[in-house]
CSV table of C-alpha atoms and ligand atoms in Angstrom, one decimal:
chain,number,residue,atom,x,y,z
Z,1,MET,CA,23.8,-21.3,-29.7
Z,2,ALA,CA,24.6,-17.6,-27.8
Z,3,ILE,CA,24.7,-18.1,-23.7
Z,4,ASP,CA,25.4,-14.5,-22.4
Z,5,PHE,CA,24.7,-13.3,-19.2
Z,6,THR,CA,26.3,-9.8,-19.7
Z,7,LEU,CA,23.8,-6.8,-19.9
Z,8,ALA,CA,23.7,-4.8,-23.1
Z,9,PRO,CA,25.5,-1.3,-21.6
Z,10,GLU,CA,22.2,0.3,-21.7
Z,11,HIS,CA,20.7,-2.2,-19.3
Z,12,GLU,CA,23.7,-2.3,-17.0
Z,13,GLU,CA,23.4,1.3,-16.9
Z,14,ILE,CA,20.1,1.3,-16.0
Z,15,ARG,CA,20.9,-1.1,-13.1
Z,16,LYS,CA,23.5,1.0,-12.0
Z,17,ARG,CA,21.2,3.8,-11.7
Z,18,VAL,CA,18.3,0.9,-9.8
Z,19,ARG,CA,21.1,0.4,-7.2
Z,20,ALA,CA,22.0,3.4,-7.0
Z,21,PHE,CA,18.7,5.2,-6.2
Z,22,ILE,CA,17.6,2.1,-3.9
Z,23,GLN,CA,20.7,1.9,-2.4
Z,24,GLY,CA,21.7,6.0,-2.1
Z,25,THR,CA,18.0,7.5,-1.8
Z,26,VAL,CA,15.1,5.2,-0.6
Z,27,ILE,CA,16.4,3.0,2.0
Z,28,PRO,CA,17.8,6.4,3.5
Z,29,ALA,CA,14.9,8.3,3.3
Z,30,MET,CA,12.4,5.3,5.0
Z,31,GLU,CA,15.2,5.2,7.8
Z,32,GLY,CA,14.5,8.2,8.3
Z,33,VAL,CA,10.5,8.2,8.8
Z,34,LYS,CA,9.3,8.0,12.5
Z,35,GLU,CA,8.3,4.6,13.4
Z,36,GLY,CA,4.8,4.6,13.7
Z,37,ASP,CA,3.6,8.0,12.1
Z,38,ARG,CA,1.9,6.4,9.1
Z,39,ASP,CA,1.2,10.1,7.6
Z,40,GLU,CA,5.1,10.5,6.8
Z,41,TYR,CA,5.5,7.0,6.0
Z,42,LEU,CA,3.3,7.7,3.0
Z,43,ARG,CA,4.4,11.6,2.1
Z,44,THR,CA,8.0,9.7,1.8
Z,45,ILE,CA,6.8,7.2,-0.5
Z,46,PHE,CA,5.0,9.8,-3.0
Z,47,ARG,CA,7.9,12.1,-2.5
Z,48,LEU,CA,10.1,9.0,-4.2
Z,49,ARG,CA,8.1,7.9,-6.6
Z,50,SER,CA,7.8,11.6,-8.0
Z,51,GLN,CA,11.8,11.7,-7.9
Z,52,ALA,CA,11.4,7.9,-9.3
Z,53,LYS,CA,9.4,9.4,-12.1
Z,54,GLU,CA,11.7,12.3,-12.9
Z,55,GLU,CA,14.9,9.8,-12.9
Z,56,GLY,CA,13.0,7.5,-15.5
Z,57,LEU,CA,12.9,5.0,-13.3
Z,58,TRP,CA,9.1,4.3,-13.7
Z,59,LEU,CA,6.7,1.5,-14.7
Z,60,PRO,CA,9.8,-1.1,-15.5
Z,61,HIS,CA,7.7,-3.3,-17.0
Z,62,MET,CA,5.6,-1.5,-19.4
Z,63,PRO,CA,6.3,-0.6,-22.9
Z,64,LYS,CA,7.7,2.9,-23.5
Z,65,GLU,CA,4.6,4.1,-25.2
Z,66,TRP,CA,2.6,3.4,-22.1
Z,67,GLY,CA,5.1,5.8,-20.0
Z,68,GLY,CA,7.3,2.5,-19.2
Z,69,MET,CA,11.1,1.7,-19.3
Z,70,GLY,CA,10.3,-0.9,-22.0
Z,71,LEU,CA,12.1,-3.7,-20.5
Z,72,GLY,CA,12.0,-7.4,-21.5
Z,73,HIS,CA,11.7,-9.8,-18.8
Z,74,VAL,CA,15.2,-10.6,-18.6
Z,75,GLU,CA,16.3,-6.8,-17.7
Z,76,LEU,CA,13.2,-6.8,-15.6
Z,77,ALA,CA,14.5,-9.1,-13.1
Z,78,MET,CA,17.8,-7.2,-13.0
Z,79,VAL,CA,15.5,-4.1,-11.5
Z,80,GLN,CA,12.8,-5.6,-9.6
Z,81,SER,CA,15.5,-7.6,-7.8
Z,82,GLU,CA,17.4,-4.6,-7.3
Z,83,ALA,CA,13.9,-2.6,-6.3
Z,84,ALA,CA,13.5,-5.2,-3.7
Z,85,LYS,CA,16.5,-4.8,-1.7
Z,86,THR,CA,13.5,-3.1,0.6
Z,87,ARG,CA,10.2,-4.3,0.7
Z,88,ILE,CA,8.9,-0.4,-0.4
Z,89,GLY,CA,11.0,-0.3,-3.6
Z,90,PRO,CA,8.7,-2.0,-6.0
Z,91,TRP,CA,5.8,0.3,-4.8
Z,92,VAL,CA,8.5,3.4,-5.6
Z,93,LEU,CA,8.9,2.4,-8.7
Z,94,ASN,CA,5.4,1.5,-9.7
Z,95,CYS,CA,6.2,-2.3,-10.3
Z,96,MET,CA,4.3,-4.0,-7.4
Z,97,ALA,CA,2.3,-6.4,-7.2
Z,98,PRO,CA,-1.1,-6.3,-7.8
Z,99,ASP,CA,-0.6,-3.5,-9.5
Z,100,GLU,CA,1.8,-4.5,-11.7
Z,101,GLY,CA,-0.2,-7.8,-12.9
Z,102,ASN,CA,-3.7,-5.8,-13.4
Z,103,MET,CA,-1.3,-3.6,-15.2
Z,104,HIS,CA,-0.4,-6.7,-17.9
Z,105,THR,CA,-3.8,-7.7,-17.7
Z,106,LEU,CA,-5.5,-4.3,-18.7
Z,107,LEU,CA,-3.0,-3.7,-21.5
Z,108,HIS,CA,-3.4,-7.2,-23.1
Z,109,TRP,CA,-7.5,-7.3,-22.5
Z,110,ALA,CA,-9.1,-4.0,-22.1
Z,111,THR,CA,-11.1,-2.3,-24.5
Z,112,ASP,CA,-9.3,1.0,-25.9
Z,113,GLU,CA,-12.1,3.1,-23.6
Z,114,GLN,CA,-11.0,1.0,-20.7
Z,115,LYS,CA,-7.2,1.5,-20.7
Z,116,GLU,CA,-7.7,5.4,-21.1
Z,117,ARG,CA,-10.1,5.3,-18.0
Z,118,TYR,CA,-8.1,2.5,-15.5
Z,119,LEU,CA,-4.6,2.0,-17.1
Z,120,ARG,CA,-3.9,4.9,-17.3
Z,121,PRO,CA,-4.2,6.8,-14.2
Z,122,LEU,CA,-2.7,3.3,-12.7
Z,123,LEU,CA,0.5,3.9,-14.9
Z,124,GLU,CA,0.6,7.9,-13.8
Z,125,GLY,CA,0.4,6.8,-10.3
Z,126,ARG,CA,-3.0,8.5,-9.6
Z,127,GLN,CA,-4.8,5.4,-8.7
Z,128,MET,CA,-4.3,2.1,-7.3
Z,129,SER,CA,-6.5,-1.2,-7.4
Z,130,CYS,CA,-7.0,-4.9,-6.3
Z,131,PHE,CA,-7.7,-8.2,-8.1
Z,132,ALA,CA,-10.5,-10.3,-6.5
Z,133,MET,CA,-10.7,-13.8,-6.9
Z,134,THR,CA,-10.0,-15.9,-3.6
Z,135,GLU,CA,-12.8,-16.9,-1.2
Z,136,PRO,CA,-13.3,-18.3,1.9
Z,137,GLU,CA,-15.9,-20.9,1.4
Z,138,VAL,CA,-13.8,-22.7,-1.7
Z,139,ALA,CA,-10.2,-23.6,-3.1
Z,140,GLY,CA,-8.6,-21.0,-4.4
Z,141,SER,CA,-6.4,-23.3,-5.7
Z,142,ASP,CA,-9.0,-24.5,-8.1
Z,143,PRO,CA,-11.1,-20.8,-9.5
Z,144,THR,CA,-13.6,-23.0,-11.5
Z,145,LEU,CA,-15.0,-23.3,-7.8
Z,146,ILE,CA,-15.5,-19.7,-7.6
Z,147,ARG,CA,-19.0,-19.2,-6.0
Z,148,THR,CA,-19.8,-15.4,-7.0
Z,149,THR,CA,-22.0,-15.0,-9.0
Z,150,ALA,CA,-23.1,-12.3,-11.7
Z,151,VAL,CA,-26.6,-12.8,-13.0
Z,152,ARG,CA,-28.2,-10.7,-16.0
Z,153,ASP,CA,-30.7,-8.5,-15.3
Z,154,GLY,CA,-32.0,-6.3,-18.1
Z,155,ASP,CA,-28.9,-4.1,-19.4
Z,156,GLU,CA,-26.9,-5.0,-16.2
Z,157,TRP,CA,-25.8,-7.7,-14.2
Z,158,ILE,CA,-26.2,-8.3,-10.3
Z,159,ILE,CA,-23.2,-9.6,-8.1
Z,160,ASN,CA,-23.2,-11.2,-5.1
Z,161,GLY,CA,-20.4,-13.1,-3.2
Z,162,HIS,CA,-17.7,-13.3,-1.1
Z,163,LYS,CA,-14.1,-12.5,-1.7
Z,164,TRP,CA,-10.9,-12.9,1.1
Z,165,PHE,CA,-7.1,-11.7,1.2
Z,166,ILE,CA,-7.8,-9.3,-1.6
Z,167,SER,CA,-4.6,-6.9,-1.1
Z,168,ASN,CA,-4.6,-3.4,-1.2
Z,169,ALA,CA,-8.2,-3.6,-1.5
Z,170,ARG,CA,-8.7,-0.3,1.1
Z,171,ARG,CA,-6.7,2.0,-1.1
Z,172,ALA,CA,-7.8,0.7,-4.5
Z,173,ASN,CA,-9.8,3.1,-6.9
Z,174,PHE,CA,-10.8,-0.2,-8.6
Z,175,ALA,CA,-10.8,-3.9,-8.6
Z,176,ILE,CA,-10.6,-6.4,-11.4
Z,177,LEU,CA,-13.5,-8.7,-10.1
Z,178,ILE,CA,-13.9,-12.5,-11.1
Z,179,ALA,CA,-17.6,-13.7,-10.7
Z,180,ARG,CA,-19.4,-16.8,-12.3
Z,181,THR,CA,-21.6,-15.7,-15.1
Z,182,GLU,CA,-22.1,-19.1,-16.7
Z,183,GLN,CA,-24.7,-21.4,-15.1
Z,184,ASP,CA,-24.9,-23.9,-17.6
Z,185,VAL,CA,-21.7,-25.4,-18.0
Z,186,PRO,CA,-20.4,-28.5,-16.5
Z,187,GLU,CA,-19.1,-28.5,-13.5
Z,188,GLY,CA,-14.7,-27.8,-14.1
Z,189,SER,CA,-15.3,-26.0,-16.6
Z,190,ARG,CA,-13.1,-23.2,-17.5
Z,191,GLY,CA,-15.2,-21.0,-19.3
Z,192,ALA,CA,-17.5,-20.0,-16.6
Z,193,ASN,CA,-15.7,-17.0,-15.3
Z,194,THR,CA,-16.1,-13.5,-16.2
Z,195,ALA,CA,-13.8,-10.7,-15.0
Z,196,PHE,CA,-15.5,-7.1,-14.1
Z,197,LEU,CA,-14.0,-3.8,-13.4
Z,198,VAL,CA,-15.9,-2.1,-10.3
Z,199,ASP,CA,-14.9,1.4,-9.3
Z,200,LEU,CA,-14.3,1.8,-5.7
Z,201,PRO,CA,-16.3,2.6,-3.3
Z,202,GLN,CA,-19.0,0.9,-4.8
Z,203,GLU,CA,-22.4,0.5,-3.1
Z,204,GLY,CA,-22.7,-3.2,-2.8
Z,205,TRP,CA,-19.0,-3.5,-2.4
Z,206,ASN,CA,-18.4,-4.1,1.1
Z,207,ASP,CA,-14.8,-4.1,2.9
Z,208,VAL,CA,-15.5,-5.5,6.4
Z,209,ARG,CA,-12.1,-6.1,7.4
Z,210,GLU,CA,-8.8,-6.5,7.1
Z,211,VAL,CA,-7.4,-10.1,8.0
Z,212,GLU,CA,-4.9,-10.3,10.6
Z,213,THR,CA,-1.9,-12.4,9.2
Z,214,MET,CA,1.1,-13.9,11.2
Z,215,HIS,CA,2.7,-10.5,9.4
Z,216,GLY,CA,0.4,-8.3,11.0
Z,217,SER,CA,-2.7,-6.4,9.2
Z,218,THR,CA,-0.9,-5.3,6.2
Z,219,GLY,CA,-3.9,-4.7,3.7
Z,220,HIS,CA,-5.4,-7.7,2.5
Z,221,SER,CA,-9.2,-7.1,2.8
Z,222,GLU,CA,-12.2,-9.3,3.3
Z,223,ILE,CA,-14.9,-8.1,0.9
Z,224,VAL,CA,-18.8,-9.1,0.9
Z,225,ILE,CA,-20.6,-8.3,-2.2
Z,226,THR,CA,-24.3,-7.8,-2.0
Z,227,ASP,CA,-26.1,-6.6,-4.8
Z,228,LEU,CA,-23.8,-4.7,-6.5
Z,229,ARG,CA,-25.1,-3.5,-10.4
Z,230,LEU,CA,-22.7,-3.4,-13.2
Z,231,PRO,CA,-23.5,-2.7,-16.9
Z,232,ASP,CA,-21.5,-5.0,-19.3
Z,233,SER,CA,-19.4,-2.1,-20.4
Z,234,GLN,CA,-17.8,-2.8,-17.1
Z,235,ILE,CA,-16.5,-6.7,-18.2
Z,236,LEU,CA,-13.2,-7.3,-19.3
Z,237,GLY,CA,-11.8,-9.6,-21.9
Z,238,GLY,CA,-15.0,-10.7,-22.7
Z,239,ARG,CA,-17.6,-13.1,-21.3
Z,240,GLY,CA,-16.7,-16.4,-19.9
Z,241,ASN,CA,-12.9,-15.2,-20.4
Z,242,GLY,CA,-12.5,-14.6,-16.3
Z,243,HIS,CA,-10.0,-17.8,-15.9
Z,244,ARG,CA,-8.2,-17.2,-18.9
Z,245,LEU,CA,-7.6,-14.0,-17.7
Z,246,GLY,CA,-6.5,-14.7,-14.3
Z,247,GLN,CA,-4.3,-17.3,-15.5
Z,248,TYR,CA,-2.4,-14.8,-18.4
Z,249,ARG,CA,-2.4,-12.5,-15.5
Z,250,LEU,CA,-0.4,-14.8,-13.4
Z,251,GLY,CA,2.3,-15.9,-15.7
Z,252,PRO,CA,4.5,-12.9,-15.5
Z,253,ALA,CA,3.2,-11.9,-12.2
Z,254,ARG,CA,4.6,-15.3,-10.8
Z,255,LEU,CA,8.0,-14.5,-11.9
Z,256,ALA,CA,8.1,-11.0,-10.7
Z,257,HIS,CA,7.5,-12.6,-7.2
Z,258,CYS,CA,10.1,-14.3,-7.9
Z,259,MET,CA,12.9,-11.5,-9.0
Z,260,ARG,CA,12.0,-9.6,-5.7
Z,261,TRP,CA,12.2,-13.0,-3.4
Z,262,ILE,CA,16.0,-13.5,-5.1
Z,263,SER,CA,16.6,-10.2,-3.6
Z,264,GLN,CA,15.3,-10.8,-0.3
Z,265,ALA,CA,17.0,-14.2,-0.3
Z,266,GLU,CA,20.5,-12.7,-1.4
Z,267,THR,CA,19.7,-10.2,1.8
Z,268,ALA,CA,19.6,-12.6,4.0
Z,269,LEU,CA,22.4,-14.9,2.6
Z,270,ASP,CA,24.5,-11.7,2.7
Z,271,MET,CA,23.5,-10.9,6.7
Z,272,MET,CA,24.3,-15.0,7.3
Z,273,VAL,CA,27.7,-14.3,6.0
Z,274,ASP,CA,28.1,-11.2,7.6
Z,275,ARG,CA,27.0,-12.5,11.1
Z,276,ALA,CA,29.2,-15.7,10.3
Z,277,LEU,CA,32.6,-13.8,10.0
Z,278,ASN,CA,31.7,-11.6,12.9
Z,279,ARG,CA,31.0,-14.0,15.8
Z,280,PHE,CA,33.2,-16.1,17.7
Z,281,SER,CA,32.4,-19.4,19.1
Z,282,HIS,CA,34.5,-22.7,20.6
Z,283,GLY,CA,37.9,-21.2,19.6
Z,284,SER,CA,37.1,-19.9,15.8
Z,285,LEU,CA,34.5,-17.6,14.0
Z,286,LEU,CA,31.4,-19.3,12.9
Z,287,ALA,CA,32.4,-19.0,9.1
Z,288,GLU,CA,35.0,-21.7,9.9
Z,289,LYS,CA,32.7,-23.9,11.1
Z,290,GLN,CA,32.1,-26.7,8.9
Z,291,GLY,CA,28.4,-26.9,9.9
Z,292,VAL,CA,27.9,-22.8,9.5
Z,293,GLN,CA,29.5,-23.7,5.8
Z,294,TRP,CA,27.5,-25.8,4.8
Z,295,MET,CA,24.3,-23.7,5.4
Z,296,ILE,CA,26.3,-21.1,3.7
Z,297,ALA,CA,26.8,-23.4,1.0
Z,298,ASP,CA,23.7,-25.1,0.5
Z,299,SER,CA,22.4,-21.5,0.3
Z,300,ALA,CA,24.4,-20.1,-2.4
Z,301,MET,CA,23.8,-22.7,-4.4
Z,302,GLU,CA,20.2,-22.6,-4.2
Z,303,LEU,CA,20.5,-18.8,-4.7
Z,304,TYR,CA,22.6,-19.8,-8.0
Z,305,GLN,CA,19.9,-21.8,-9.2
Z,306,CYS,CA,17.2,-19.3,-8.7
Z,307,LYS,CA,18.4,-16.7,-10.6
Z,308,LEU,CA,19.5,-19.1,-13.4
Z,309,MET,CA,16.0,-20.2,-13.5
Z,310,VAL,CA,14.3,-16.9,-13.3
Z,311,LEU,CA,16.4,-15.7,-16.2
Z,312,HIS,CA,15.7,-19.0,-18.5
Z,313,ALA,CA,11.9,-18.4,-17.7
Z,314,ALA,CA,12.5,-14.9,-18.1
Z,315,SER,CA,14.0,-15.5,-21.3
Z,316,LYS,CA,11.4,-18.0,-22.3
Z,317,ILE,CA,8.8,-15.0,-22.3
Z,318,ASP,CA,10.5,-12.5,-24.1
Z,319,LYS,CA,11.0,-14.9,-27.0
Z,320,GLY,CA,7.4,-15.7,-27.0
Z,321,GLU,CA,7.9,-19.1,-26.4
Z,322,ASP,CA,5.8,-21.5,-23.9
Z,323,PHE,CA,7.0,-20.7,-20.6
Z,324,ARG,CA,4.5,-22.0,-18.3
Z,325,THR,CA,6.6,-25.0,-17.1
Z,326,GLU,CA,9.4,-23.1,-16.5
Z,327,VAL,CA,7.6,-20.2,-14.5
Z,328,SER,CA,5.7,-23.4,-12.5
Z,329,MET,CA,9.4,-24.5,-11.8
Z,330,ALA,CA,11.0,-21.0,-10.6
Z,331,LYS,CA,7.8,-20.4,-8.5
Z,332,HIS,CA,8.3,-23.5,-6.5
Z,333,PHE,CA,12.1,-23.2,-6.6
Z,334,VAL,CA,12.4,-20.1,-5.2
Z,335,ALA,CA,9.3,-19.7,-3.1
Z,336,ASN,CA,11.0,-22.6,-1.5
Z,337,SER,CA,14.9,-21.3,-1.7
Z,338,LEU,CA,13.5,-18.1,0.1
Z,339,ASN,CA,12.2,-19.8,2.9
Z,340,ARG,CA,15.0,-22.0,3.3
Z,341,ILE,CA,17.7,-19.5,3.3
Z,342,VAL,CA,15.9,-17.1,5.7
Z,343,ASP,CA,15.3,-19.9,8.2
Z,344,ARG,CA,19.4,-20.8,7.8
Z,345,ALA,CA,20.1,-16.8,8.3
Z,346,ILE,CA,17.8,-17.2,11.3
Z,347,GLN,CA,19.7,-19.9,12.5
Z,348,VAL,CA,23.0,-18.5,11.9
Z,349,HIS,CA,21.9,-15.4,13.9
Z,350,GLY,CA,20.5,-17.6,17.0
Z,351,ALA,CA,18.6,-15.3,19.7
Z,352,LEU,CA,19.3,-11.9,17.1
Z,353,GLY,CA,17.8,-13.5,14.5
Z,354,TYR,CA,14.7,-14.3,16.2
Z,355,SER,CA,14.5,-10.8,17.7
Z,356,THR,CA,12.9,-8.1,15.5
Z,357,ASP,CA,15.8,-6.0,15.9
Z,358,THR,CA,16.8,-7.4,12.0
Z,359,PRO,CA,14.8,-7.5,8.9
Z,360,LEU,CA,15.0,-11.4,9.4
Z,361,ALA,CA,12.0,-12.1,11.4
Z,362,GLY,CA,9.9,-9.8,8.9
Z,363,MET,CA,11.2,-11.5,6.3
Z,364,PHE,CA,10.5,-15.1,7.3
Z,365,GLN,CA,6.8,-14.2,8.2
Z,366,HIS,CA,6.1,-12.8,4.6
Z,367,ALA,CA,8.6,-15.3,2.9
Z,368,ARG,CA,6.0,-18.1,4.4
Z,369,TRP,CA,2.9,-17.0,2.0
Z,370,ALA,CA,5.3,-17.4,-1.2
Z,371,ARG,CA,4.7,-21.4,-1.2
Z,372,PHE,CA,1.0,-21.2,-1.6
Z,373,ALA,CA,0.0,-17.7,-3.1
Z,374,ASP,CA,0.1,-18.0,-6.6
Z,375,GLY,CA,-0.3,-21.2,-6.8
Z,376,ALA,CA,0.7,-23.7,-3.9
Z,377,ASP,CA,3.6,-25.6,-4.3
Z,378,GLU,CA,1.6,-28.8,-4.9
Z,379,ILE,CA,-0.4,-27.1,-8.0
Z,380,HIS,CA,2.5,-26.7,-9.5
Z,381,GLN,CA,4.0,-29.7,-9.1
Z,382,MET,CA,1.2,-31.2,-10.2
Z,383,ARG,CA,1.0,-29.3,-13.7
Z,384,ILE,CA,5.1,-30.0,-13.9
Z,385,ALA,CA,4.4,-33.3,-13.3
Z,386,GLU,CA,1.7,-33.4,-16.0
Z,387,ARG,CA,3.4,-31.6,-18.9
Z,388,THR,CA,6.3,-33.9,-17.9
Z,389,ILE,CA,4.5,-36.7,-18.5
Z,390,ALA,CA,2.9,-35.4,-21.6
Z,391,ALA,CA,6.5,-34.4,-22.8
Z,392,TYR,CA,7.5,-38.1,-22.9
Z,393,GLN,CA,4.1,-39.4,-24.2
Z,394,ALA,CA,4.3,-37.1,-27.2
Z,395,THR,CA,8.5,-37.3,-27.7
Z,396,GLY,CA,9.8,-40.4,-26.2
Z,397,SER,CA,11.8,-38.3,-23.7
Z,398,THR,CA,11.1,-36.1,-21.3
Z,399,SER,CA,13.6,-33.5,-22.3
Z,400,THR,CA,11.3,-30.9,-23.5
Z,401,ALA,CA,9.7,-30.5,-20.0
Z,402,THR,CA,13.1,-29.8,-18.3
Z,403,GLY,CA,13.6,-26.1,-19.8
Z,404,ASN,CA,14.0,-27.6,-23.5
Z,405,LEU,CA,18.1,-26.9,-23.3
Z,406,PRO,CA,20.4,-28.2,-25.4
Z,407,LEU,CA,22.1,-30.9,-23.3
D,501,LIG,C1,-0.6,-12.2,1.3
D,501,LIG,C2,-1.2,-13.0,0.8
D,501,LIG,C3,-1.9,-12.1,-0.7
D,501,LIG,C4,-3.2,-12.0,-1.5
D,501,LIG,N1,-3.5,-11.7,-1.9
D,501,LIG,C5,-4.4,-11.9,-3.1
D,501,LIG,C6,-5.4,-10.6,-3.9
D,501,LIG,O1,-5.1,-9.9,-3.7
D,501,LIG,N2,-6.5,-11.4,-4.8
D,501,LIG,C7,-6.8,-12.5,-4.9
D,501,LIG,O2,-8.0,-13.1,-4.9
D,501,LIG,N3,-6.2,-13.5,-3.6
D,501,LIG,C8,-5.0,-13.2,-2.9
D,501,LIG,N4,-4.4,-14.0,-2.0
D,501,LIG,C9,-4.8,-15.6,-2.1
D,501,LIG,C10,-4.1,-16.6,-2.7
D,501,LIG,O3,-4.0,-16.2,-4.2
D,501,LIG,C11,-4.8,-18.0,-2.2
D,501,LIG,O4,-4.0,-18.2,-0.6
D,501,LIG,C12,-4.3,-19.6,-2.8
D,501,LIG,O5,-4.9,-19.0,-3.9
D,501,LIG,C13,-4.5,-20.5,-2.4
D,501,LIG,O6,-5.8,-20.7,-2.1
D,501,LIG,P1,-6.6,-20.9,-0.6
D,501,LIG,O7,-5.7,-20.0,0.1
D,501,LIG,O8,-7.8,-20.9,-1.0
D,501,LIG,O9,-6.1,-22.6,-0.4
D,501,LIG,P2,-6.2,-23.6,-1.0
D,501,LIG,O10,-6.7,-23.7,-2.7
D,501,LIG,O11,-7.5,-24.3,-0.2
D,501,LIG,O12,-5.3,-24.8,-1.1
D,501,LIG,C14,-4.9,-25.0,0.4
D,501,LIG,C15,-3.6,-25.7,0.4
D,501,LIG,O13,-4.4,-27.7,-0.1
D,501,LIG,C16,-3.4,-27.9,-1.2
D,501,LIG,N5,-4.3,-28.4,-2.7
D,501,LIG,C17,-5.4,-27.4,-2.5
D,501,LIG,N6,-5.3,-27.7,-4.2
D,501,LIG,C18,-4.4,-28.9,-4.5
D,501,LIG,C19,-4.4,-29.8,-5.2
D,501,LIG,N7,-4.9,-29.8,-6.3
D,501,LIG,N8,-3.3,-31.0,-5.1
D,501,LIG,C20,-2.5,-30.9,-3.9
D,501,LIG,N9,-2.5,-30.1,-2.8
D,501,LIG,C21,-3.5,-29.1,-3.0
D,501,LIG,C22,-2.2,-26.9,-1.2
D,501,LIG,O14,-1.5,-27.7,0.1
D,501,LIG,C23,-2.4,-25.9,-0.5
D,501,LIG,O15,-1.6,-24.6,0.3
D,501,LIG,C24,-3.3,-14.0,-1.2
D,501,LIG,C25,-3.1,-14.5,-0.2
D,501,LIG,C26,-2.3,-14.1,0.5
D,501,LIG,C27,-1.7,-14.9,1.8
């Protein structure tokens, strides 16, 4: 059995280049942008994107034949976490949500013609996309409840419905839209939904507002769809495959979120330790207080677990093994660890941590959605428990449900 956590020399080289680019170019460039100057902000991002492309630090998650870096998921973990040291990093490398998940989806499910029309411009950074599944009226946790309907009318589909929290919708040149096409299937059936490619802007697609959230209004739209007409050729992945397509998309995309969250958690722990080493109270540094040391130790242990879980789940994806339980466990554990670690960092910073003078307040607001988007905690726990029970029933042991490791 080979357990080796060192990177191959060529991958170590990539990691160093990504780190140097993010730390030496991206972070200083973004710090130089005047606060509130949206035009300069966007100009800077597009300039950095061109530079990333020139330096071969572009599309780390895509195969080389599609202009990507051709990395496996284990190597991707280190690139994503280096990039996410700044929120804008994954945008610069063109591996941010939701485009990253949409690229995987198109690569796997699109026809050759659809790939040229939708995937190619996305990969080249000429276009952006969104993924429209969640609806305000029904639980997003259960996509079999989707109410947006696509009804056949001659050669076309007429789509009506209501979506919300559609990230990136106002910037997107197209959407992958999930709608119910099969009315006669039993309730709860996974074959009721179909994915459609929708060019934007489009008659019938009404972006009515950007939803204000606890971290501001950052591009999550509410969409009212009224008599939107699409031909058959806009179906992605075949009729009735919308649920499977959504699930396929979410596996690696969930793990990519974890890779970025690890980076945020590490930043919070670095800040916690730095503050503890520089703040003096009741005769000693905070770093010398047992109560603070416990917060540091708990955070370090959790971050270590996060990294091992993500690397193991990534290695299972790379080997083509069933990764669903490991990705669920990683997604749940990393999301919750991120929330706890950022919270502890705020605690150690006191009033400064609560202020917006450090990035911690913003990180805390962003961290909160990690516990319910891309599968709420409880949904992952439900699936983990189901598979653990099934493993015991099938083999008399839960061992295969706990990573299937040889111990
Ligand atoms: C920042 C952000 C970006 C997003 N971007 C997108 C996007 O681009 N496209 C898109 O389609 N959606 C997007 N979403 C929506 C996201 O996918 C949903 O919020 C998520 O799927 C949960 O659905 P819901 O909000 O309807 O919660 P619900 O499904 O109503 O669940 C609410 C809570 O109920 C509990 N719960 C639900 N079901 C069960 C169960 N079976 N057992 C136990 N407890 C349960 C959980 O605690 C859960 O948190 C985004 C959300 C956020 C916050």
